[in-house]
Amino acid sequence: MDTNYIRRRYLIAWISDAIKPRRDIVMFWQLFTSGMALGCVYALIALGFVLIYKATEVINFAQGEFMMVGAFVAFSLIHFAHVPFWITVVLTLLIMAAFGVLLDRLVMRFLVGEPAFSLVMFTIGLALFLRSVAGMIWSTDTFAFPSPVSGEAIQLGSVAIAPGDMLVVGATALLVLLLYLFFRFTNLGIALQATSQNQFAAYLMGINVEGMFSVVWALSAMVAAVAGILLAPTLFLHKDMGFIGLKAFPAAVLGGFGSIPGAIVGGLIIGISENLAGGFLLPWVKDIFAYLVLIAVLIVRPEGLFGIHEKKKV
Amino acid sequence: MEPLLRLKNIECYYGPVLAIKGVSLMVNKGDIVAILGANGAGKTTILRTISGFIEPEKGEILFEGKNIAGLNPQQAVRRGICHVPEGREVFDELTVAENLRMGAYLRKDRRNVSSDVKRVLEYFPALRQRYRQRAGWLSGGEQQMLAIGRAILSKPRLLTMDEPSLGLSPILVKEIFQIIRRINKEEGRTILLVEQNARLSLQTASYGYILEVGRVVLDNTTGELMENEDVKEFYLGIQQESIRGKKRWKRKKVWR
């Protein structure tokens, strides 16, 4: 037989094997749950994008770097200052909130009203800046972040769930619930929504609009810090971990950029589907699958899953 | 007696244009005062200057005897000036309830807010049925009612309204003006009203100013204004057998 024939047969066998759906239900659920944990981290970063975008119309490309800084702050507190884990979480949230407020007061306030392009360039620059500063402070090594939970994987039927994954999902659910209650029932939360919907009217109500911007930056820096603390033990701690923000960005767009439930659903969809794709299709598909899903959804629904068409006021 | 609000020779720019060229006016406590004028006369600019969005170039704004020129909008609200803007400007994605709650944002007496909300819903029964719905889904008239109700909830000592009749049907306009009168009478709120609908606002207000291209050209009690020949012809549109036997387009306004 000629070699070409063999080569062709071999290729066909390899492809059909690769794309053949394996009806392996255990593997499906295994991938589903670990994908869910990953999706939660995407969702939290996407949430940070959305919060800032809705209130200030800035797309903060440094959101992933906020997460990285939060994770390193927590790591330093635990590793060098030997602070107990739960106190570290509280301290990190406070430090990141202060970081967000300072960034808004010292820099963003002077960029209000600049063209969108300069703002985008600024946040990209900020991301680079934070990455290199983190490199200077914490070196470019990869660190192991201590996990707050340990122990055996929990068996759920025949599916084993890592306790770390459980923690990620649980913490995300709790955070989302808290944010929901905050936006729905507190005066400050409603005032934040009001500011992002109609700044002029917010001024008329006596709302301190500049103050609201600071609150939003603080809030999204805190959400990013939570994402960092959750992600670092399961993945790694490195100055470049912020690049995961590039995966969270499609999650935010998928949800309709500007919708908080959209960001969460978008994050979960991307996390779960890319994990399934990596397991059932080809391993390398995993890295591009987020974008494939995004393109597919945007073709069908250009405004995103939870987005609304921009209406013209009459 | 010192009036609640007194503008002394205000001059201000709207963008590059000198929109207000030395306006002085007075609003006494408990009154409804109307400012009439055509498009571009500077009515909106005056209201925005009072509520702190525009800083006057020259002149003084005395509110309860203190100069408030150059304060920011938040400080103006704190002092008790609330502005109902042209074009409603409700918070589209918040519910009616949340919109009203934002009206009381700066208030310290949280306990009385719910009874005040009840009173607002009495003024505007239409809002009661829509209480849990998004403001963006309300009709134009309901949105105007919401904007007025929201403003009342800040318990302003001076309520400034910019074109509350804009884009509403004649029946709704009448209803809104009735409620404006009730708010003035029952709550004792002082109201400064800017309107294009001259007839209704002269019937509603007790004193009126007529503004043309940034200047006050005439001011008087509304009863007197309604008798004024020029006001009749140019603002109320009453066609008379011309006294001087001239055609309307040949007639000149006396104040020019």
Coordinates of C-alpha atoms in Angstrom, one line a residue:
Chain A
M1 CA 0.0 0.0 0.0
D2 CA 1.2 3.5 -0.6
T3 CA 2.2 5.6 2.3
N4 CA -0.2 8.4 1.4
Y5 CA -3.2 6.0 1.9
I6 CA -1.9 5.0 5.3
R7 CA -1.3 8.5 6.2
R8 CA -4.8 9.5 5.2
R9 CA -6.4 6.6 7.1
Y10 CA -4.4 7.5 10.1
L11 CA -5.5 11.1 10.0
I12 CA -9.1 10.2 9.5
A13 CA -9.0 7.8 12.4
W14 CA -7.3 10.5 14.6
I15 CA -9.9 13.2 13.7
S16 CA -12.9 10.9 14.1
D17 CA -11.5 9.8 17.4
A18 CA -11.0 13.3 18.5
I19 CA -14.4 14.5 17.6
K20 CA -16.3 11.4 18.5
P21 CA -18.6 12.3 21.5
R22 CA -17.6 10.2 24.3
R23 CA -20.8 9.3 26.2
D24 CA -19.0 9.3 29.4
I25 CA -21.4 10.7 31.9
V26 CA -19.0 10.7 34.8
M27 CA -16.4 12.6 32.9
F28 CA -19.0 15.0 31.8
W29 CA -20.0 15.9 35.3
Q30 CA -16.4 16.0 36.4
L31 CA -15.5 18.5 33.7
F32 CA -18.8 20.4 34.4
T33 CA -18.0 21.0 38.0
S34 CA -14.4 22.0 37.6
G35 CA -15.5 24.2 34.7
M36 CA -18.0 25.8 37.0
A37 CA -15.3 26.8 39.4
L38 CA -13.2 28.3 36.6
G39 CA -16.4 30.0 35.3
C40 CA -17.0 31.6 38.7
V41 CA -13.6 33.2 38.6
Y42 CA -14.3 34.5 35.0
A43 CA -17.7 35.7 36.3
L44 CA -16.1 37.7 39.1
I45 CA -13.6 39.4 36.8
A46 CA -16.4 40.1 34.2
L47 CA -18.5 41.5 37.1
G48 CA -15.6 44.0 37.7
F49 CA -15.6 45.0 34.0
V50 CA -19.4 45.5 34.1
L51 CA -19.5 47.5 37.3
I52 CA -17.0 50.0 36.1
Y53 CA -18.3 50.2 32.6
K54 CA -21.9 50.8 33.7
A55 CA -21.1 53.6 36.1
T56 CA -18.3 55.4 34.3
E57 CA -18.3 54.1 30.7
V58 CA -14.6 53.1 31.1
I59 CA -13.6 49.6 30.0
N60 CA -11.0 48.7 32.6
F61 CA -8.6 46.4 30.8
A62 CA -6.6 46.2 34.1
Q63 CA -9.3 44.2 35.8
G64 CA -7.2 41.0 35.6
E65 CA -4.3 42.9 37.1
F66 CA -6.5 44.1 39.9
M67 CA -7.1 40.5 40.6
M68 CA -3.3 39.7 40.5
V69 CA -2.5 42.6 42.9
G70 CA -5.3 41.4 45.2
A71 CA -3.9 37.9 45.2
F72 CA -0.3 39.1 45.9
V73 CA -1.5 41.3 48.7
A74 CA -3.3 38.4 50.3
F75 CA -0.2 36.2 49.7
S76 CA 2.1 38.7 51.4
L77 CA -0.1 39.0 54.4
I78 CA -0.3 35.3 54.9
H79 CA 3.3 34.4 54.0
F80 CA 5.3 37.3 55.4
A81 CA 3.1 38.8 58.1
H82 CA 1.6 35.4 59.1
V83 CA -1.9 36.8 59.3
P84 CA -4.6 34.1 59.7
F85 CA -6.5 33.4 56.5
W86 CA -9.9 34.9 57.2
I87 CA -8.4 38.1 58.6
T88 CA -6.3 38.2 55.5
V89 CA -9.4 38.2 53.4
V90 CA -10.9 41.1 55.2
L91 CA -7.6 43.1 55.2
T92 CA -7.1 42.4 51.5
L93 CA -10.6 43.7 50.7
L94 CA -10.0 46.9 52.7
I95 CA -6.6 47.4 51.0
M96 CA -8.0 46.9 47.5
A97 CA -11.0 49.2 48.3
A98 CA -8.5 51.9 49.2
F99 CA -6.5 51.1 46.1
G100 CA -9.7 51.6 44.0
V101 CA -10.6 54.8 45.7
L102 CA -7.1 56.2 45.3
L103 CA -6.9 55.3 41.6
D104 CA -10.2 57.1 41.0
R105 CA -9.3 60.2 43.1
L106 CA -5.8 60.6 41.8
V107 CA -6.1 59.5 38.2
M108 CA -9.5 58.6 36.8
R109 CA -11.1 61.9 37.9
F110 CA -8.8 63.9 35.6
L111 CA -9.7 61.7 32.7
V112 CA -13.5 62.2 32.9
G113 CA -14.8 63.3 29.5
E114 CA -11.7 62.2 27.6
P115 CA -12.4 60.2 24.4
A116 CA -13.0 56.5 24.9
F117 CA -9.8 55.7 23.0
S118 CA -7.5 57.5 25.5
L119 CA -9.3 55.8 28.4
V120 CA -8.8 52.4 26.8
M121 CA -5.1 53.1 26.2
F122 CA -4.8 54.3 29.8
T123 CA -6.3 51.1 31.3
I124 CA -4.1 49.0 29.1
G125 CA -1.1 51.0 30.2
L126 CA -2.2 50.6 33.8
A127 CA -2.3 46.9 33.3
L128 CA 1.3 46.8 32.0
F129 CA 2.3 49.1 34.8
L130 CA 0.8 46.9 37.5
R131 CA 2.4 43.8 36.0
S132 CA 5.8 45.3 36.0
V133 CA 5.5 46.8 39.5
A134 CA 4.3 43.4 40.8
G135 CA 7.3 41.9 39.1
M136 CA 9.6 44.3 40.9
I137 CA 8.0 43.7 44.3
W138 CA 7.2 40.0 44.2
S139 CA 9.7 38.9 41.5
T140 CA 8.7 36.9 38.4
D141 CA 8.6 33.6 40.2
T142 CA 5.5 31.4 40.5
F143 CA 4.3 31.0 44.0
A144 CA 2.1 28.4 45.6
F145 CA -0.9 30.1 47.3
P146 CA -2.0 28.2 50.5
S147 CA -5.5 26.9 50.1
P148 CA -7.9 27.6 52.9
V149 CA -9.6 24.3 52.5
S150 CA -7.9 20.9 52.3
G151 CA -8.8 17.3 52.5
E152 CA -10.2 14.6 50.3
A153 CA -12.3 15.3 47.3
I154 CA -16.0 15.0 48.1
Q155 CA -17.8 12.2 46.3
L156 CA -21.1 13.1 44.8
G157 CA -22.3 9.9 43.3
S158 CA -19.4 8.9 41.1
V159 CA -18.3 12.5 40.6
A160 CA -15.5 13.7 42.8
I161 CA -15.5 17.4 43.6
A162 CA -12.3 19.1 44.9
P163 CA -12.9 21.1 48.1
G164 CA -11.2 24.0 46.5
D165 CA -13.8 24.1 43.7
M166 CA -16.6 23.9 46.2
L167 CA -15.1 26.9 48.0
V168 CA -14.9 28.9 44.7
V169 CA -18.5 28.2 43.8
G170 CA -19.8 28.8 47.3
A171 CA -17.8 32.1 47.8
T172 CA -18.9 33.4 44.4
A173 CA -22.6 32.6 45.1
L174 CA -22.3 34.3 48.4
L175 CA -20.7 37.4 46.9
V176 CA -23.2 37.6 44.1
L177 CA -26.0 37.4 46.7
L178 CA -24.5 40.1 48.8
L179 CA -24.1 42.3 45.7
Y180 CA -27.7 41.7 44.8
L181 CA -28.9 42.7 48.2
F182 CA -26.7 45.7 48.2
F183 CA -27.9 47.0 44.8
R184 CA -31.5 46.1 45.5
F185 CA -32.1 47.3 49.0
T186 CA -29.5 49.8 50.3
N187 CA -29.7 53.5 49.6
L188 CA -26.1 53.6 48.4
G189 CA -26.7 50.7 46.0
I190 CA -29.8 52.3 44.4
A191 CA -27.9 55.6 44.2
L192 CA -25.1 53.8 42.3
Q193 CA -27.6 52.4 39.8
A194 CA -29.3 55.8 39.5
T195 CA -25.9 57.4 38.8
S196 CA -25.1 54.9 36.1
Q197 CA -28.5 55.4 34.4
N198 CA -28.8 59.2 34.5
Q199 CA -26.0 61.3 35.8
F200 CA -27.8 64.6 35.4
A201 CA -30.8 63.4 37.4
A202 CA -28.5 61.9 40.0
Y203 CA -27.0 65.4 40.5
L204 CA -30.5 66.7 40.8
M205 CA -31.2 64.3 43.7
G206 CA -28.2 65.6 45.5
I207 CA -26.2 62.4 44.9
N208 CA -22.5 62.9 45.1
V209 CA -21.7 61.6 41.6
E210 CA -17.9 61.7 41.9
G211 CA -18.2 59.9 45.2
M212 CA -20.2 57.2 43.5
F213 CA -17.4 56.7 40.9
S214 CA -15.0 56.1 43.7
V215 CA -17.3 53.6 45.3
V216 CA -17.6 51.7 42.0
W217 CA -13.8 51.5 41.6
A218 CA -13.5 50.3 45.2
L219 CA -16.2 47.8 44.6
S220 CA -14.7 46.3 41.5
A221 CA -11.2 46.2 43.0
M222 CA -12.7 44.3 45.9
V223 CA -14.5 41.8 43.6
A224 CA -11.3 41.4 41.7
A225 CA -9.4 40.7 45.0
V226 CA -11.9 37.9 45.8
A227 CA -11.4 36.4 42.4
G228 CA -7.6 36.5 42.9
I229 CA -7.9 34.8 46.3
L230 CA -10.1 32.1 44.9
L231 CA -8.1 31.5 41.7
A232 CA -4.6 31.6 43.1
P233 CA -4.8 28.3 45.2
T234 CA -6.2 26.3 42.3
L235 CA -4.1 27.8 39.5
F236 CA -0.9 29.6 40.5
L237 CA 0.3 32.9 41.7
H238 CA 2.4 34.8 39.2
K239 CA 2.6 38.4 38.0
D240 CA 1.1 37.4 34.7
M241 CA -2.0 35.7 36.1
G242 CA -3.9 38.8 35.1
F243 CA -4.0 37.6 31.6
I244 CA -7.0 35.5 32.6
G245 CA -8.8 38.8 32.3
L246 CA -8.7 38.3 28.6
K247 CA -10.9 35.2 29.0
A248 CA -13.2 37.1 31.3
F249 CA -13.7 39.9 28.8
P250 CA -15.6 37.6 26.3
A251 CA -17.6 36.5 29.3
A252 CA -18.7 40.1 29.9
V253 CA -19.4 40.7 26.2
L254 CA -21.3 37.4 26.0
G255 CA -23.6 38.6 28.9
G256 CA -24.2 41.8 27.1
F257 CA -21.6 44.1 28.7
G258 CA -23.5 46.2 31.1
S259 CA -25.6 43.5 32.7
I260 CA -24.6 42.1 36.0
P261 CA -26.5 38.8 35.8
G262 CA -25.2 38.6 32.2
A263 CA -21.6 38.8 33.4
I264 CA -22.2 35.9 35.8
V265 CA -24.0 33.7 33.3
G266 CA -21.4 34.6 30.6
G267 CA -18.6 33.6 32.9
L268 CA -20.2 30.3 33.8
I269 CA -21.0 29.5 30.2
I270 CA -17.4 30.1 29.1
G271 CA -15.8 28.3 32.0
I272 CA -18.0 25.2 31.7
S273 CA -18.0 25.0 27.9
E274 CA -14.3 25.5 27.5
N275 CA -13.7 22.8 30.0
L276 CA -16.0 20.4 28.3
A277 CA -14.5 21.2 24.9
G278 CA -11.0 20.6 26.3
G279 CA -12.1 17.2 27.6
F280 CA -14.3 15.9 24.9
L281 CA -12.9 17.5 21.8
L282 CA -9.3 18.4 21.4
P283 CA -7.2 19.6 24.3
W284 CA -6.0 22.7 22.4
V285 CA -9.5 23.8 21.6
K286 CA -9.9 24.7 25.3
D287 CA -7.9 27.9 24.9
I288 CA -9.8 29.3 22.0
F289 CA -13.2 27.9 22.9
A290 CA -14.2 31.0 24.8
Y291 CA -13.9 33.1 21.7
L292 CA -15.7 30.5 19.5
V293 CA -18.7 30.6 21.9
L294 CA -18.5 34.3 21.9
I295 CA -18.5 34.6 18.1
A296 CA -21.4 32.1 17.8
V297 CA -23.5 33.9 20.3
L298 CA -22.9 37.3 18.9
I299 CA -23.9 36.2 15.4
V300 CA -27.3 35.1 16.8
R301 CA -27.7 37.9 19.4
P302 CA -25.4 40.8 18.7
E303 CA -26.5 42.6 21.9
G304 CA -25.3 39.7 24.0
L305 CA -27.4 37.3 26.1
F306 CA -28.7 39.9 28.6
G307 CA -28.1 43.0 26.7
I308 CA -30.7 45.4 25.5
H309 CA -30.7 47.4 22.3
E310 CA -29.6 50.9 22.9
K311 CA -32.8 52.8 22.6
K312 CA -33.0 56.3 21.2
K313 CA -34.8 58.7 23.4
V314 CA -37.7 60.4 21.7
Chain B
M1 CA -39.8 90.9 54.1
E2 CA -36.8 89.2 52.5
P3 CA -38.0 87.1 49.5
L4 CA -37.1 83.4 49.5
L5 CA -35.1 83.8 46.3
R6 CA -33.7 86.9 44.7
L7 CA -31.6 87.1 41.6
K8 CA -29.6 90.3 41.3
N9 CA -28.3 91.1 37.9
I10 CA -27.4 87.6 36.9
E11 CA -25.3 87.2 33.7
C12 CA -24.4 83.8 32.5
Y13 CA -23.1 81.9 29.5
Y14 CA -24.7 78.9 28.0
G15 CA -21.8 77.4 26.1
P16 CA -20.2 80.3 24.3
V17 CA -23.4 82.3 24.2
L18 CA -24.2 85.0 26.8
A19 CA -27.7 83.6 27.4
I20 CA -28.7 85.7 30.4
K21 CA -27.9 89.4 30.2
G22 CA -28.6 90.8 33.6
V23 CA -31.7 89.3 35.0
S24 CA -33.2 90.3 38.3
L25 CA -36.2 88.6 39.8
M26 CA -37.8 87.8 43.1
V27 CA -39.7 84.8 44.4
N28 CA -41.7 85.3 47.6
K29 CA -42.3 82.4 50.0
G30 CA -45.4 80.5 49.3
D31 CA -45.9 81.9 45.8
I32 CA -46.0 80.3 42.4
V33 CA -43.9 82.5 40.0
A34 CA -43.9 81.9 36.3
I35 CA -41.2 82.8 33.8
L36 CA -42.5 83.0 30.3
G37 CA -40.6 83.3 27.1
A38 CA -40.0 81.8 23.6
N39 CA -37.4 79.3 22.7
G40 CA -33.9 80.5 23.5
A41 CA -35.1 83.2 25.8
G42 CA -32.9 81.8 28.6
K43 CA -35.5 80.3 30.9
T44 CA -33.8 76.9 31.3
T45 CA -30.5 78.6 31.8
I46 CA -31.9 80.6 34.7
L47 CA -33.3 77.5 36.4
R48 CA -30.0 75.6 35.9
T49 CA -28.1 78.5 37.4
I50 CA -30.3 78.5 40.4
S51 CA -29.8 74.8 41.0
G52 CA -26.1 75.0 40.6
F53 CA -25.4 73.5 37.2
I54 CA -24.2 76.7 35.7
E55 CA -22.1 79.3 37.5
P56 CA -23.2 82.8 36.9
E57 CA -20.6 85.1 35.4
K58 CA -21.8 88.1 37.3
G59 CA -24.5 88.8 39.9
E60 CA -25.8 87.3 43.0
I61 CA -28.3 84.6 43.8
L62 CA -29.7 85.2 47.2
F63 CA -31.6 82.2 48.7
E64 CA -33.0 82.9 52.1
G65 CA -30.7 85.8 52.3
K66 CA -27.4 83.9 51.5
N67 CA -25.6 84.1 48.2
I68 CA -25.6 80.6 46.7
A69 CA -24.0 81.5 43.3
G70 CA -21.3 79.0 42.5
L71 CA -22.5 76.2 44.7
N72 CA -22.6 72.8 43.2
P73 CA -25.9 71.0 42.6
Q74 CA -25.6 68.8 45.7
Q75 CA -25.2 71.8 47.9
A76 CA -28.2 73.5 46.3
V77 CA -30.3 70.4 47.1
R78 CA -29.1 70.4 50.6
R79 CA -30.1 74.1 51.0
G80 CA -33.6 73.1 49.8
I81 CA -33.7 73.9 46.1
C82 CA -35.0 71.0 44.0
H83 CA -35.3 71.1 40.2
V84 CA -37.7 69.2 38.0
P85 CA -35.8 69.1 34.7
E86 CA -37.1 69.5 31.2
G87 CA -37.8 66.1 29.7
R88 CA -38.5 64.3 32.9
E89 CA -35.1 62.6 33.4
V90 CA -36.4 59.7 35.5
F91 CA -34.2 56.8 36.3
D92 CA -35.4 54.4 33.5
E93 CA -34.3 51.1 35.0
L94 CA -35.3 51.8 38.6
T95 CA -38.8 51.1 39.7
V96 CA -41.2 53.9 40.6
A97 CA -40.7 53.1 44.2
E98 CA -36.9 53.4 43.9
N99 CA -37.1 56.6 41.9
L100 CA -39.2 58.1 44.7
R101 CA -36.7 56.8 47.2
M102 CA -33.9 58.6 45.4
G103 CA -35.9 61.8 45.8
A104 CA -35.4 61.5 49.5
Y105 CA -31.7 60.6 49.2
L106 CA -30.3 63.4 51.2
R107 CA -33.0 63.4 53.9
K108 CA -32.1 62.6 57.4
D109 CA -35.6 61.9 58.7
R110 CA -36.0 58.5 57.1
R111 CA -39.1 57.7 59.2
N112 CA -41.3 60.4 57.7
V113 CA -40.4 59.4 54.1
S114 CA -42.9 56.6 53.8
S115 CA -45.8 58.8 54.9
D116 CA -44.6 61.4 52.4
V117 CA -44.5 58.7 49.7
K118 CA -48.1 57.9 50.5
R119 CA -49.0 61.6 50.0
V120 CA -47.3 61.7 46.7
L121 CA -49.2 58.6 45.6
E122 CA -52.4 60.5 46.6
Y123 CA -51.5 63.3 44.3
F124 CA -50.7 60.9 41.5
P125 CA -52.9 57.8 41.8
A126 CA -51.6 56.7 38.4
L127 CA -48.2 56.0 40.0
R128 CA -49.7 53.8 42.7
Q129 CA -50.7 51.2 40.1
R130 CA -47.2 51.3 38.6
Y131 CA -45.4 51.4 41.9
R132 CA -43.2 48.3 41.3
Q133 CA -42.7 48.8 37.6
R134 CA -39.7 50.3 35.9
A135 CA -39.9 54.0 35.3
G136 CA -38.8 53.5 31.7
W137 CA -42.1 51.7 31.0
L138 CA -44.3 54.5 32.1
S139 CA -46.0 56.9 29.7
G140 CA -44.8 60.4 29.3
G141 CA -47.4 61.8 31.6
E142 CA -46.7 59.3 34.3
Q143 CA -43.0 60.0 34.0
Q144 CA -43.7 63.7 34.5
M145 CA -45.7 62.9 37.5
L146 CA -42.9 60.7 38.8
A147 CA -40.4 63.5 38.3
I148 CA -42.5 66.0 40.2
G149 CA -43.3 63.5 43.0
R150 CA -39.6 62.6 43.3
A151 CA -38.8 66.3 43.6
I152 CA -41.4 66.9 46.3
L153 CA -39.9 64.0 48.4
S154 CA -36.7 66.0 48.9
K155 CA -38.9 68.5 50.8
P156 CA -37.7 71.5 48.9
R157 CA -38.3 75.0 50.1
L158 CA -38.1 76.1 46.5
L159 CA -39.3 73.8 43.7
T160 CA -38.2 74.9 40.2
M161 CA -40.0 73.3 37.3
D162 CA -38.8 73.4 33.7
E163 CA -41.6 72.9 31.2
P164 CA -43.8 70.4 33.0
S165 CA -46.2 70.4 30.1
L166 CA -43.7 69.5 27.5
G167 CA -45.0 66.7 25.2
L168 CA -48.2 66.0 27.1
S169 CA -51.8 65.8 25.9
P170 CA -54.0 68.8 26.8
I171 CA -55.9 66.9 29.4
L172 CA -52.8 65.7 31.1
V173 CA -51.4 69.2 31.1
K174 CA -54.5 70.5 32.9
E175 CA -54.2 67.7 35.4
I176 CA -50.5 68.4 36.1
F177 CA -51.2 72.1 36.6
Q178 CA -54.0 71.3 39.0
I179 CA -51.6 69.2 41.0
I180 CA -49.0 72.0 40.9
R181 CA -51.6 74.3 42.4
R182 CA -52.4 71.7 45.1
I183 CA -48.8 71.2 46.0
N184 CA -48.4 74.9 46.4
K185 CA -51.6 75.2 48.5
E186 CA -51.5 72.1 50.6
E187 CA -47.8 71.8 51.2
G188 CA -47.0 75.4 51.1
R189 CA -44.2 74.8 48.6
T190 CA -42.8 77.8 46.7
I191 CA -42.7 77.1 43.0
L192 CA -40.8 78.8 40.2
L193 CA -42.3 77.7 37.0
V194 CA -40.9 77.9 33.5
E195 CA -43.4 77.4 30.7
Q196 CA -44.2 77.9 27.1
N197 CA -47.9 77.3 27.8
A198 CA -48.5 81.0 28.8
R199 CA -52.2 80.8 29.4
L200 CA -52.1 78.0 31.9
S201 CA -49.1 79.2 33.7
L202 CA -50.5 82.7 34.0
Q203 CA -53.7 81.2 35.4
T204 CA -51.7 79.1 37.9
A205 CA -49.0 81.6 39.0
S206 CA -49.5 84.7 41.0
Y207 CA -46.6 86.7 39.6
G208 CA -45.0 86.5 36.2
Y209 CA -41.8 87.5 34.4
I210 CA -41.5 87.7 30.7
L211 CA -38.1 86.9 29.3
E212 CA -36.9 87.8 25.8
V213 CA -33.4 86.9 24.6
G214 CA -31.8 86.9 28.1
R215 CA -33.6 90.0 29.5
V216 CA -36.7 90.5 31.6
V217 CA -38.9 92.8 29.5
L218 CA -42.0 92.8 31.6
D219 CA -43.0 91.7 35.1
N220 CA -46.2 92.0 37.0
T221 CA -48.9 90.1 38.8
T222 CA -50.4 87.6 36.5
G223 CA -53.8 89.3 36.6
E224 CA -52.2 92.5 35.2
L225 CA -50.1 90.5 32.7
M226 CA -53.2 88.9 31.3
E227 CA -54.7 92.3 30.6
N228 CA -51.5 93.5 28.9
E229 CA -52.1 94.0 25.2
D230 CA -48.7 92.7 24.1
V231 CA -49.0 89.6 26.3
K232 CA -52.4 89.0 25.0
E233 CA -51.3 89.2 21.4
F234 CA -47.9 87.6 21.5
Y235 CA -48.2 85.1 24.3
L236 CA -51.9 84.3 24.6
G237 CA -52.6 84.5 20.9
I238 CA -55.7 86.5 21.3
Q239 CA -56.4 88.2 17.9
Q240 CA -58.0 91.5 18.4
E241 CA -59.3 94.0 16.0
S242 CA -56.2 96.0 15.9
I243 CA -56.5 99.2 17.7
R244 CA -54.2 101.0 15.4
G245 CA -55.7 99.3 12.4
K246 CA -52.4 97.7 11.5
K247 CA -51.7 94.2 10.5
R248 CA -50.4 91.9 13.2
W249 CA -47.0 91.4 11.6
K250 CA -46.6 95.2 11.4
R251 CA -47.2 95.7 15.0
K252 CA -44.3 96.1 17.4
K253 CA -44.0 95.0 20.9
V254 CA -44.0 98.1 23.1
W255 CA -41.3 97.0 25.4
R256 CA -38.6 96.8 22.7

